[in-house]
Short mmCIF file of C-alpha atoms in Angstrom, two decimals:
data_model
loop_
_atom_site.label_atom_id
_atom_site.label_comp_id
_atom_site.label_asym_id
_atom_site.label_seq_id
_atom_site.Cartn_x
_atom_site.Cartn_y
_atom_site.Cartn_z
CA MET E 11 -15.29 -3.76 30.85
CA ILE E 12 -12.06 -2.25 29.90
CA ASP E 13 -11.52 0.80 28.50
CA VAL E 14 -8.10 1.44 26.88
CA ARG E 15 -8.86 3.05 23.06
CA LYS E 16 -7.56 5.77 24.71
CA ASP E 17 -4.04 4.52 24.09
CA PHE E 18 -4.30 3.51 21.00
CA PRO E 19 -3.95 6.41 18.72
CA ILE E 20 -4.33 4.76 15.61
CA LEU E 21 -8.45 4.04 17.05
CA GLU E 22 -9.28 7.55 16.30
CA LYS E 23 -8.23 7.28 12.77
CA GLU E 24 -11.31 7.55 10.60
CA VAL E 25 -11.48 5.48 7.39
CA TYR E 26 -13.50 6.70 3.79
CA GLY E 27 -15.23 9.26 6.38
CA LYS E 28 -15.79 6.20 8.75
CA ARG E 29 -14.46 4.80 12.57
CA LEU E 30 -12.18 3.14 12.46
CA VAL E 31 -13.44 -0.62 13.48
CA TYR E 32 -10.46 -2.59 13.10
CA LEU E 33 -11.35 -6.06 13.30
CA ASP E 34 -7.83 -7.71 11.83
CA SER E 35 -5.72 -7.87 15.29
CA ALA E 36 -4.86 -11.84 14.40
CA ALA E 37 -3.25 -10.54 11.87
CA THR E 38 -1.21 -7.73 13.75
CA THR E 39 -2.55 -5.24 16.86
CA GLN E 40 -2.27 -1.70 17.27
CA LYS E 41 -0.04 -0.48 19.39
CA PRO E 42 -0.72 2.10 22.62
CA SER E 43 1.19 5.04 22.89
CA CYS E 44 3.73 4.03 25.15
CA VAL E 45 5.74 1.20 22.68
CA ILE E 46 5.69 3.89 20.67
CA ASN E 47 6.69 6.37 22.20
CA ALA E 48 9.14 3.76 22.98
CA ILE E 49 10.47 3.22 19.63
CA SER E 50 10.53 6.89 18.77
CA GLU E 51 12.56 7.33 22.01
CA PHE E 52 14.95 4.44 21.48
CA TYR E 53 16.61 5.72 18.41
CA ARG E 54 15.74 9.49 19.18
CA SER E 55 18.52 9.65 22.29
CA GLY E 56 19.13 6.32 22.71
CA ASN E 57 19.82 4.06 19.74
CA SER E 58 23.40 1.89 19.73
CA ASN E 59 24.79 -1.35 19.03
CA ILE E 60 24.36 -3.65 22.47
CA HIS E 61 26.79 -5.92 23.87
CA ARG E 62 29.79 -4.54 21.98
CA GLY E 63 30.51 -0.40 22.82
CA VAL E 64 32.54 0.37 26.04
CA HIS E 65 30.78 3.59 25.53
CA TYR E 66 27.66 4.91 27.67
CA LEU E 67 24.60 4.50 25.26
CA SER E 68 25.92 1.15 24.22
CA GLU E 69 25.60 -0.14 27.64
CA VAL E 70 22.06 2.11 28.20
CA SER E 71 20.77 -0.09 24.89
CA SER E 72 22.24 -2.99 26.56
CA GLU E 73 20.86 -3.13 29.88
CA ARG E 74 17.31 -1.97 28.61
CA TYR E 75 17.67 -4.70 25.42
CA GLU E 76 18.48 -7.26 28.42
CA LYS E 77 15.54 -6.04 31.15
CA ALA E 78 12.85 -6.49 27.98
CA ARG E 79 14.12 -9.95 28.08
CA GLU E 80 13.63 -10.32 31.77
CA LYS E 81 10.20 -8.67 30.95
CA VAL E 82 9.12 -11.30 28.91
CA SER E 83 10.32 -13.96 31.31
CA ASP E 84 8.50 -13.16 33.77
CA PHE E 85 5.79 -13.08 31.55
CA ILE E 86 5.64 -16.31 30.36
CA GLY E 87 6.55 -17.38 33.69
CA ALA E 88 10.18 -19.09 32.34
CA ARG E 89 12.02 -19.76 35.00
CA ASN E 90 15.27 -18.50 34.00
CA SER E 91 15.50 -14.99 31.39
CA SER E 92 17.92 -17.53 29.87
CA GLU E 93 15.01 -19.92 28.36
CA VAL E 94 14.04 -16.32 25.99
CA VAL E 95 15.91 -16.03 22.93
CA PHE E 96 14.43 -12.53 20.89
CA THR E 97 14.00 -14.06 17.24
CA ALA E 98 12.15 -11.40 14.67
CA GLY E 99 8.96 -13.59 14.69
CA THR E 100 6.85 -16.03 15.40
CA THR E 101 7.64 -18.02 12.21
CA ASP E 102 11.26 -17.18 12.34
CA SER E 103 11.03 -18.77 15.88
CA ILE E 104 9.45 -21.90 15.04
CA ASN E 105 12.32 -21.90 11.51
CA GLN E 106 15.65 -21.77 13.55
CA VAL E 107 13.50 -24.60 15.89
CA ALA E 108 13.37 -26.42 12.77
CA CYS E 109 16.93 -25.83 11.57
CA SER E 110 18.13 -26.93 15.11
CA LEU E 111 16.36 -29.78 15.18
CA ARG E 112 17.22 -30.88 10.92
CA PRO E 113 19.57 -33.68 12.44
CA VAL E 114 17.17 -35.67 14.37
CA LEU E 115 13.84 -34.53 12.58
CA ALA E 116 15.01 -35.41 8.98
CA GLY E 117 13.15 -38.46 7.73
CA ASN E 118 11.15 -38.80 10.63
CA GLU E 119 7.43 -37.62 11.53
CA VAL E 120 6.16 -33.90 13.35
CA LEU E 121 2.79 -34.45 14.76
CA ILE E 122 0.90 -31.13 14.50
CA THR E 123 -2.82 -30.57 14.00
CA GLY E 124 -5.32 -29.52 11.13
CA VAL E 125 -5.83 -26.60 11.62
CA GLU E 126 -2.03 -24.99 11.81
CA HIS E 127 -1.17 -22.34 9.91
CA HIS E 128 1.49 -22.51 7.17
CA SER E 129 4.64 -21.08 9.54
CA ASN E 130 3.80 -24.57 11.68
CA ILE E 131 3.91 -26.59 8.44
CA VAL E 132 6.12 -25.48 5.90
CA PRO E 133 9.18 -25.23 8.28
CA TRP E 134 8.79 -28.91 9.53
CA GLN E 135 8.44 -30.01 6.21
CA MET E 136 11.85 -27.94 5.11
CA ALA E 137 13.87 -29.44 7.57
CA GLY E 138 12.94 -33.00 6.01
CA ALA E 139 9.88 -34.18 8.59
CA THR E 140 6.92 -36.06 7.47
CA LEU E 141 4.00 -34.89 9.25
CA LYS E 142 1.03 -36.01 10.66
CA ALA E 143 -2.34 -34.20 11.92
CA ILE E 144 -3.74 -35.38 14.94
CA GLN E 145 -7.56 -35.90 14.26
CA MET E 146 -10.28 -33.47 14.59
CA ASP E 147 -13.83 -33.56 15.27
CA ASP E 148 -16.48 -31.82 12.73
CA ASP E 149 -15.87 -28.61 14.07
CA CYS E 150 -12.25 -29.07 13.95
CA ASN E 151 -11.16 -29.66 17.36
CA VAL E 152 -8.03 -31.26 18.62
CA LEU E 153 -9.43 -34.81 19.36
CA ILE E 154 -6.01 -35.11 22.02
CA ASP E 155 -8.16 -39.13 22.76
CA SER E 156 -6.53 -39.61 19.06
CA MET E 157 -2.74 -38.90 19.26
CA GLU E 158 -0.80 -41.46 18.09
CA ILE E 159 2.86 -40.88 19.23
CA THR E 160 5.37 -43.70 17.53
CA ASP E 161 8.78 -44.51 17.66
CA ARG E 162 9.61 -41.90 14.54
CA THR E 163 7.65 -38.70 16.70
CA LYS E 164 10.74 -36.96 17.17
CA LEU E 165 8.42 -33.77 17.96
CA VAL E 166 4.93 -32.14 18.77
CA ALA E 167 4.04 -28.96 17.32
CA ILE E 168 1.01 -27.70 17.85
CA ASN E 169 -0.57 -24.12 17.95
CA HIS E 170 -2.73 -22.54 21.02
CA ALA E 171 -4.64 -21.12 19.81
CA SER E 172 -6.12 -20.83 16.10
CA ASN E 173 -5.77 -18.29 13.88
CA VAL E 174 -8.46 -18.91 12.05
CA LEU E 175 -11.47 -20.71 13.77
CA GLY E 176 -9.63 -19.13 17.63
CA SER E 177 -10.51 -22.50 18.81
CA VAL E 178 -7.62 -22.85 22.08
CA ASN E 179 -6.40 -26.50 22.56
CA ASP E 180 -5.21 -27.70 25.78
CA ILE E 181 -1.60 -27.33 25.40
CA LYS E 182 -1.09 -28.93 29.37
CA GLU E 183 -2.94 -32.14 28.38
CA ILE E 184 -1.15 -32.48 24.62
CA THR E 185 2.32 -32.00 26.77
CA GLU E 186 1.58 -34.47 29.16
CA ILE E 187 0.82 -37.47 27.13
CA ALA E 188 3.47 -36.04 24.68
CA LYS E 189 6.34 -36.01 27.37
CA ASP E 190 4.84 -39.51 28.85
CA HIS E 191 6.51 -40.98 25.39
CA ASP E 192 9.24 -38.94 25.86
CA VAL E 193 9.04 -36.12 22.72
CA PRO E 194 9.40 -32.29 22.72
CA VAL E 195 7.17 -29.96 22.25
CA LEU E 196 6.99 -27.27 20.72
CA VAL E 197 3.97 -25.08 21.37
CA ASP E 198 2.96 -21.74 18.80
CA ALA E 199 1.14 -19.32 20.96
CA ALA E 200 1.63 -16.52 18.64
CA GLN E 201 -2.68 -16.23 18.73
CA SER E 202 -3.24 -16.99 22.52
CA VAL E 203 -0.42 -15.09 24.63
CA GLN E 204 -2.41 -11.83 24.21
CA HIS E 205 -4.89 -13.54 24.80
CA VAL E 206 -4.93 -15.53 27.60
CA PRO E 207 -2.23 -16.22 30.72
CA ILE E 208 0.77 -18.55 29.53
CA ASP E 209 3.02 -20.41 32.30
CA VAL E 210 5.80 -22.32 29.98
CA LYS E 211 6.20 -24.37 33.64
CA ASP E 212 2.38 -25.26 34.42
CA VAL E 213 2.16 -26.33 30.45
CA ASP E 214 6.02 -27.66 30.50
CA CYS E 215 6.76 -27.64 27.03
CA ASP E 216 10.09 -27.29 25.40
CA PHE E 217 9.29 -24.44 23.14
CA LEU E 218 7.11 -21.71 23.09
CA ALA E 219 6.82 -19.56 19.78
CA PHE E 220 5.17 -15.67 19.44
CA SER E 221 5.07 -12.67 17.59
CA GLY E 222 6.06 -9.40 18.82
CA HIS E 223 3.96 -7.66 16.79
CA LYS E 224 0.47 -9.87 17.55
CA MET E 225 0.94 -8.56 20.96
CA TYR E 226 1.07 -4.45 21.37
CA ALA E 227 4.65 -3.95 20.36
CA GLY E 228 6.94 -3.14 16.97
CA THR E 229 7.13 -5.44 14.22
CA GLY E 230 9.67 -7.78 13.68
CA VAL E 231 10.79 -9.16 16.96
CA GLY E 232 9.32 -12.32 18.33
CA VAL E 233 10.31 -14.77 20.82
CA LEU E 234 11.90 -18.66 20.84
CA TYR E 235 11.31 -19.97 24.04
CA VAL E 236 13.76 -23.03 24.91
CA SER E 237 13.52 -24.52 27.83
CA GLU E 238 16.89 -25.05 30.10
CA ARG E 239 16.13 -29.08 29.02
CA PHE E 240 17.43 -28.08 24.87
CA ASN E 241 20.65 -25.60 26.82
CA ASP E 242 22.62 -27.76 24.55
CA LEU E 243 20.64 -27.15 21.04
CA LEU E 244 22.77 -26.16 18.24
CA PRO E 245 22.32 -23.06 17.15
CA ALA E 246 20.71 -22.28 13.58
CA ARG E 247 22.93 -18.99 12.78
CA GLY E 248 26.25 -18.22 12.45
CA GLY E 249 27.76 -14.73 13.53
CA GLY E 250 29.07 -12.02 15.74
CA GLY E 251 27.78 -12.54 19.36
CA MET E 252 26.34 -15.95 19.60
CA VAL E 253 30.59 -17.06 20.20
CA ASP E 254 32.65 -17.60 23.09
CA LYS E 255 35.55 -18.02 21.19
CA VAL E 256 36.68 -18.28 17.14
CA THR E 257 39.85 -19.42 15.04
CA LEU E 258 40.01 -21.08 11.51
CA GLU E 259 39.96 -24.97 12.81
CA LYS E 260 36.60 -24.62 15.39
CA THR E 261 34.62 -22.42 16.98
CA THR E 262 32.81 -22.52 21.24
CA TYR E 263 29.66 -21.17 21.16
CA LEU E 264 28.02 -18.70 24.33
CA ASP E 265 25.53 -20.29 26.23
CA PRO E 266 22.50 -19.52 25.70
CA PRO E 267 20.36 -17.16 25.02
CA GLN E 268 23.33 -15.69 23.34
CA ARG E 269 24.34 -18.64 21.21
CA TYR E 270 20.98 -18.39 19.70
CA GLU E 271 21.49 -14.48 18.76
CA ALA E 272 23.14 -14.14 16.34
CA GLY E 273 23.89 -10.19 14.79
CA THR E 274 22.48 -7.46 15.65
CA PRO E 275 19.00 -8.10 16.61
CA ASN E 276 15.70 -5.86 16.68
CA ILE E 277 16.87 -4.08 19.56
CA ALA E 278 14.27 -0.99 19.54
CA GLY E 279 11.40 -4.34 18.94
CA ALA E 280 12.56 -6.12 21.94
CA ILE E 281 12.63 -2.84 23.64
CA SER E 282 9.16 -2.25 22.47
CA MET E 283 8.01 -6.03 23.38
CA GLY E 284 9.50 -5.09 27.00
CA VAL E 285 7.15 -2.34 26.94
CA ALA E 286 4.35 -3.94 25.90
CA VAL E 287 4.54 -6.42 28.52
CA ASP E 288 4.22 -3.60 31.00
CA TYR E 289 1.98 -2.55 29.63
CA VAL E 290 -0.52 -5.64 29.59
CA GLN E 291 0.51 -6.50 32.97
CA ASN E 292 -0.65 -3.32 34.35
CA ILE E 293 -4.28 -3.84 33.07
CA GLY E 294 -3.90 -7.57 33.96
CA MET E 295 -4.37 -10.40 32.20
CA ASP E 296 -6.78 -11.64 33.63
CA LYS E 297 -8.77 -8.53 32.87
CA ILE E 298 -7.75 -8.55 29.70
CA LYS E 299 -8.87 -11.61 29.17
CA GLU E 300 -12.38 -12.00 30.87
CA HIS E 301 -13.03 -8.22 28.81
CA GLU E 302 -12.01 -9.30 25.49
CA HIS E 303 -13.91 -13.34 26.24
CA GLU E 304 -17.36 -10.89 26.97
CA VAL E 305 -16.65 -8.73 23.63
CA TYR E 306 -15.96 -12.18 21.53
CA SER E 307 -19.12 -13.91 22.87
CA TYR E 308 -21.35 -11.46 22.19
CA ALA E 309 -20.15 -11.41 18.65
CA ARG E 310 -19.76 -15.01 17.91
CA GLU E 311 -23.14 -15.03 19.84
CA ARG E 312 -24.22 -12.22 17.05
CA LEU E 313 -23.28 -13.77 14.09
CA LEU E 314 -24.68 -16.91 15.20
CA GLU E 315 -27.75 -15.11 15.21
CA MET E 316 -27.79 -14.48 11.74
CA ASP E 317 -29.48 -16.38 8.78
CA GLY E 318 -27.39 -17.34 6.08
CA VAL E 319 -24.14 -16.55 7.66
CA THR E 320 -21.52 -20.15 8.81
CA VAL E 321 -19.63 -19.51 11.47
CA TYR E 322 -16.75 -22.08 11.49
CA GLY E 323 -15.58 -23.79 15.10
CA ASN E 324 -17.02 -24.55 18.53
CA THR E 325 -15.15 -24.94 21.75
CA ASP E 326 -15.40 -24.43 25.40
CA GLU E 327 -12.57 -21.94 24.99
CA MET E 328 -12.21 -19.69 22.41
CA CYS E 329 -10.35 -16.77 21.74
CA GLY E 330 -9.37 -13.98 19.53
CA ALA E 331 -11.08 -14.90 15.90
CA ILE E 332 -14.02 -15.78 14.59
CA SER E 333 -14.36 -16.90 10.99
CA PHE E 334 -17.37 -17.07 9.03
CA ASN E 335 -18.85 -16.85 5.57
CA ILE E 336 -22.42 -14.82 4.40
CA GLU E 337 -24.90 -17.70 2.65
CA GLY E 338 -24.45 -16.66 -1.66
CA VAL E 339 -21.50 -14.05 -1.17
CA HIS E 340 -17.54 -14.59 -1.62
CA HIS E 341 -15.84 -13.88 1.69
CA TYR E 342 -12.98 -11.25 -1.13
CA ASP E 343 -16.87 -9.57 -1.99
CA ALA E 344 -17.32 -9.24 1.84
CA GLY E 345 -13.97 -7.47 3.13
CA LEU E 346 -14.20 -5.37 -0.06
CA ILE E 347 -17.41 -3.72 1.25
CA MET E 348 -16.44 -3.54 5.06
CA ASP E 349 -13.73 -2.13 4.39
CA LYS E 350 -15.51 1.24 2.80
CA MET E 351 -17.30 0.65 5.55
CA GLY E 352 -14.13 1.42 7.43
CA ILE E 353 -14.17 -2.57 8.84
CA ALA E 354 -10.72 -3.71 8.89
CA VAL E 355 -11.50 -7.44 8.44
CA ARG E 356 -8.98 -10.64 6.51
CA THR E 357 -10.15 -12.24 3.91
CA GLY E 358 -8.94 -15.71 2.79
CA HIS E 359 -7.13 -18.96 3.74
CA HIS E 360 -5.20 -16.88 6.32
CA CYS E 361 -2.02 -18.99 5.32
CA ALA E 362 -3.99 -22.03 6.54
CA GLN E 363 -4.91 -24.16 3.81
CA PRO E 364 -5.18 -27.83 4.86
CA LEU E 365 -7.71 -26.15 6.93
CA MET E 366 -9.25 -24.78 4.66
CA ARG E 367 -9.37 -28.20 2.85
CA SER E 368 -11.29 -29.67 5.53
CA LEU E 369 -13.92 -27.66 6.02
CA GLY E 370 -14.18 -27.98 2.41
CA ILE E 371 -13.69 -24.03 1.76
CA GLU E 372 -11.80 -21.57 -0.08
CA GLY E 373 -11.60 -19.21 2.64
CA THR E 374 -13.93 -17.26 4.99
CA VAL E 375 -14.33 -13.71 6.17
CA ARG E 376 -12.40 -13.39 9.57
CA ALA E 377 -13.16 -10.78 12.58
CA SER E 378 -10.36 -10.75 14.86
CA PHE E 379 -10.58 -9.32 18.64
CA ALA E 380 -7.69 -7.73 21.09
CA LEU E 381 -7.88 -5.79 24.19
CA TYR E 382 -9.22 -3.02 23.05
CA SER E 383 -12.45 -4.38 20.86
CA THR E 384 -15.55 -3.48 22.33
CA LYS E 385 -19.31 -4.50 22.07
CA GLU E 386 -20.40 -1.55 19.94
CA ASP E 387 -17.59 -3.74 16.92
CA ALA E 388 -18.91 -6.46 17.29
CA ASP E 389 -22.27 -4.29 16.36
CA MET E 390 -20.42 -2.63 13.45
CA LEU E 391 -19.72 -6.44 11.88
CA VAL E 392 -23.28 -6.83 12.02
CA GLU E 393 -24.14 -4.08 10.16
CA GLY E 394 -21.67 -4.92 7.94
CA ILE E 395 -23.03 -8.17 7.14
CA GLU E 396 -26.24 -6.55 6.46
CA LYS E 397 -24.68 -4.09 4.42
CA VAL E 398 -23.68 -6.84 1.98
CA ARG E 399 -26.04 -8.78 1.75
CA VAL E 400 -28.28 -5.92 0.78
CA LEU E 401 -25.85 -5.06 -2.27
CA HIS E 402 -25.87 -8.85 -3.07
CA ALA E 403 -29.55 -8.61 -3.52
CA MET M 8 -13.71 4.15 -30.44
CA ILE M 9 -12.17 2.50 -26.90
CA ASP M 10 -11.86 5.99 -25.51
CA ALA M 11 -15.41 6.52 -26.34
CA VAL M 12 -16.04 3.21 -24.13
CA GLN M 13 -13.81 5.01 -21.00
CA ASP M 14 -16.16 7.99 -21.17
CA GLU M 15 -18.92 6.18 -21.13
CA ILE M 16 -17.94 3.97 -18.45
CA ILE M 17 -16.77 6.95 -16.71
CA LYS M 18 -19.91 8.94 -17.35
CA GLU M 19 -21.94 5.36 -15.80
CA PHE M 20 -19.90 6.02 -12.72
CA GLU M 21 -20.00 9.41 -12.09
CA GLY M 22 -21.51 11.11 -8.25
CA LEU M 23 -21.96 7.43 -7.70
CA GLU M 24 -21.05 6.84 -4.09
CA TRP M 25 -19.56 3.75 -3.08
CA PHE M 26 -22.55 1.84 -2.37
CA ASP M 27 -23.51 2.42 -5.85
CA LYS M 28 -20.46 1.48 -7.53
CA TYR M 29 -20.36 -2.17 -5.80
CA GLU M 30 -23.95 -1.86 -6.86
CA LEU M 31 -23.63 -1.78 -9.67
CA LEU M 32 -20.16 -3.33 -10.17
CA ILE M 33 -22.36 -6.46 -8.83
CA SER M 34 -25.40 -5.97 -11.34
CA SER M 35 -22.36 -6.32 -13.95
CA ALA M 36 -21.20 -9.46 -12.80
CA LYS M 37 -24.32 -11.14 -12.79
CA GLN M 38 -24.84 -10.10 -16.51
CA VAL M 39 -21.74 -12.39 -17.69
CA GLU M 40 -22.09 -15.49 -18.98
CA THR M 41 -21.14 -18.71 -16.66
CA MET M 42 -17.80 -19.90 -18.20
CA ALA M 43 -18.48 -23.60 -18.62
CA GLU M 44 -16.79 -26.05 -16.08
CA GLU M 45 -15.10 -27.82 -18.66
CA PHE M 46 -13.02 -23.96 -19.36
CA ARG M 47 -12.68 -23.19 -14.86
CA ILE M 48 -9.11 -25.34 -14.91
CA GLU M 49 -5.84 -24.31 -13.72
CA GLU M 50 -4.77 -23.39 -17.30
CA ASN M 51 -7.04 -20.39 -17.40
CA SER M 52 -6.53 -18.87 -14.00
CA ILE M 53 -5.02 -16.62 -12.53
CA SER M 54 -2.51 -16.56 -9.45
CA GLY M 55 -2.64 -13.78 -7.60
CA CYS M 56 -5.94 -12.83 -7.16
CA GLN M 57 -7.14 -13.41 -3.76
CA SER M 58 -10.37 -14.42 -6.00
CA LYS M 59 -10.79 -17.03 -8.40
CA VAL M 60 -10.50 -15.21 -11.91
CA TRP M 61 -10.79 -17.65 -15.12
CA ILE M 62 -10.16 -16.24 -18.95
CA ARG M 63 -10.17 -17.59 -22.25
CA SER M 64 -9.44 -16.21 -25.82
CA TYR M 65 -10.30 -17.23 -29.06
CA ILE M 66 -8.90 -15.41 -32.74
CA ASN M 67 -12.46 -13.62 -34.30
CA ASP M 68 -11.23 -12.07 -37.79
CA GLY M 69 -8.50 -11.13 -36.09
CA LYS M 70 -9.75 -10.25 -33.26
CA LEU M 71 -9.08 -10.98 -29.90
CA HIS M 72 -12.66 -12.68 -27.83
CA PHE M 73 -12.37 -13.37 -24.14
CA GLU M 74 -14.35 -15.50 -21.48
CA TYR M 75 -14.08 -15.23 -18.30
CA ASP M 76 -15.73 -15.87 -14.97
CA GLY M 77 -14.51 -15.51 -11.76
CA ASP M 78 -16.36 -16.49 -8.16
CA ALA M 79 -15.95 -13.11 -6.63
CA MET M 80 -18.56 -10.94 -8.14
CA ILE M 81 -17.06 -7.47 -7.50
CA THR M 82 -13.41 -8.87 -9.23
CA LYS M 83 -16.38 -10.08 -12.16
CA GLY M 84 -18.36 -6.79 -12.24
CA ILE M 85 -14.51 -4.71 -12.71
CA ILE M 86 -12.85 -7.47 -15.41
CA SER M 87 -16.34 -6.95 -17.30
CA LEU M 88 -15.49 -3.72 -17.55
CA VAL M 89 -12.03 -3.89 -18.42
CA LEU M 90 -13.22 -6.04 -20.82
CA ARG M 91 -16.31 -4.06 -22.60
CA VAL M 92 -13.17 -1.79 -23.48
CA LEU M 93 -10.76 -4.32 -24.82
CA ASN M 94 -12.73 -7.70 -25.75
CA ASP M 95 -13.08 -7.81 -29.34
CA ARG M 96 -10.79 -5.15 -30.42
CA TYR M 97 -7.12 -6.37 -32.71
CA PRO M 98 -4.69 -7.25 -30.86
CA GLN M 99 -2.70 -3.81 -31.26
CA GLU M 100 -5.67 -2.30 -30.23
CA ILE M 101 -5.36 -4.04 -26.91
CA LEU M 102 -1.28 -3.35 -26.55
CA ASP M 103 -2.09 0.12 -27.28
CA THR M 104 -4.70 0.93 -24.84
CA ASP M 105 -4.08 2.93 -21.56
CA LEU M 106 -7.06 1.88 -19.19
CA TYR M 107 -7.76 5.44 -17.49
CA PHE M 108 -11.40 4.72 -16.44
CA ILE M 109 -10.50 2.14 -13.97
CA GLU M 110 -8.67 5.19 -11.73
CA ALA M 111 -11.06 7.57 -12.88
CA ILE M 112 -14.12 5.32 -11.34
CA GLY M 113 -12.28 5.48 -8.35
CA LEU M 114 -11.13 1.79 -8.69
CA LYS M 115 -7.25 2.12 -8.84
CA SER M 116 -7.05 1.21 -5.09
CA ASN M 117 -8.22 -2.36 -6.58
CA LEU M 118 -4.53 -2.67 -8.87
CA SER M 119 -2.90 -2.03 -6.15
CA PRO M 120 -0.31 -4.79 -4.58
CA ALA M 121 -2.37 -4.29 -0.81
CA ARG M 122 -5.35 -6.16 -3.24
CA ALA M 123 -3.42 -9.13 -3.93
CA ASP M 124 -2.48 -8.17 -7.31
CA GLY M 125 -5.56 -9.44 -8.70
CA LEU M 126 -6.95 -6.71 -11.09
CA ALA M 127 -3.14 -6.46 -12.10
CA SER M 128 -2.82 -9.91 -13.14
CA ILE M 129 -5.64 -9.98 -15.27
CA ILE M 130 -4.97 -6.98 -17.18
CA ARG M 131 -1.39 -8.41 -17.68
CA ARG M 132 -3.13 -11.49 -18.42
CA ILE M 133 -4.67 -10.06 -21.87
CA LYS M 134 -1.96 -8.38 -22.56
CA GLU M 135 0.31 -11.07 -22.43
CA ILE M 136 -2.54 -12.86 -24.80
CA ALA M 137 -2.53 -9.56 -26.72
CA GLU M 138 1.46 -9.36 -26.86
CA ALA M 139 1.45 -13.12 -28.35
CA GLU M 140 -1.43 -12.62 -31.08
CA TYR M 141 0.31 -9.74 -32.71
CA SER M 142 4.00 -11.30 -32.83
CA GLY M 143 2.09 -14.29 -34.00
CA ILE M 144 1.04 -12.50 -37.00
#
């Protein structure tokens, strides 16, 4: 077990006079002091635009921004840091791919799973594609063997881990099948990159999207990994910083990653992401995975032991989120009551309405974990559920 | 008259811990008659709530009568309080009422956008209905 709680100042906070039990890390993780300090430090003594100025501050700022890119590149095992594009977050990353691939996707199909959040559904529909979901079993696990790729399938877009169920998909196997059919693969790693090690070379996907704020960095920054294979992808956005030559007749673009980063990026955010990567790598992703697995399994077991509590999802590899409902209790009531105990959980459909429909429910209570979560947090969750029940008795 | 009801509610909640407040709301919700299935339709539902809420109304002797239901008990309990104040009143009275009891009993956070706009949407709907009836007269 690792003990890093002291690194996260917010975890000292009391809510309604109670110890904060933060179980909403799938929505956003809390930030360690090193990340908070880096953001503050940037604005205090480093603030300057990048890649434009000849002056000292601009050079230092550019260097730190590019250093962060290298760190992220190393973190996900990219071949080259030019494959790492800074975006505004997972949703932005996916939207950019949808926009760039629109000419191919319009009128064709994107293969997804039935456990996607809206960010991996809506952009494809907006690009004019029809969505097909890979079949699932009763626990909403993706049945990879039933993957059906046709001539009209132009992309496979799948999450690595579900933001609702915590179930982890075998992205390597899915990618292999797609590759056999020459179909590119986008992996939405928003709910996995902070929990389990990922190596894009090993997975061999074409795109990988994730958010900084869900992996201990600041908000408003994310990553889109674009494999070298897509070096000449059409940029989704045009403007300053991404062009080579501009005339009124024609514009040529810079090479990746600059060609995908029009305008002034979230510099402080990107720098905070580099610091967050350093932070998790100093602890070690394997250690984090092990620690979280222990807490996660413990919480899941405790919930499964409770009569009248339905826990959704069940597979060999799970991480991050656990969704459940308490018999006879609306999830919103449960969330409100637990809030007053200092327990922060999320309630509702979690931006995954198709999955809720598959489960035949309106919503769930979701407890989600991060590297600072402990078994005591899980015990408090159980206590919270018990209190909810007393109130409904 | 309306203020008297509000003051009465404030008195009932006085000195209660949050646990007891929620218990009181849940027990109030349990006493609300379930709305017939045929009325629990999209047309009567209120959007902006994390939980589902249905409200319908009709005029009786110039006064507005509201029927409602909801799937979350705390929300339903709060609506039961709001309608204890506003039910069977003239539209003008409803429009003129400042629901100060909500803040006084410590449920103001339920009005905030952070709570998915739930209660605020419900009150808005009630006032819209009153407004429509008022201008219709």
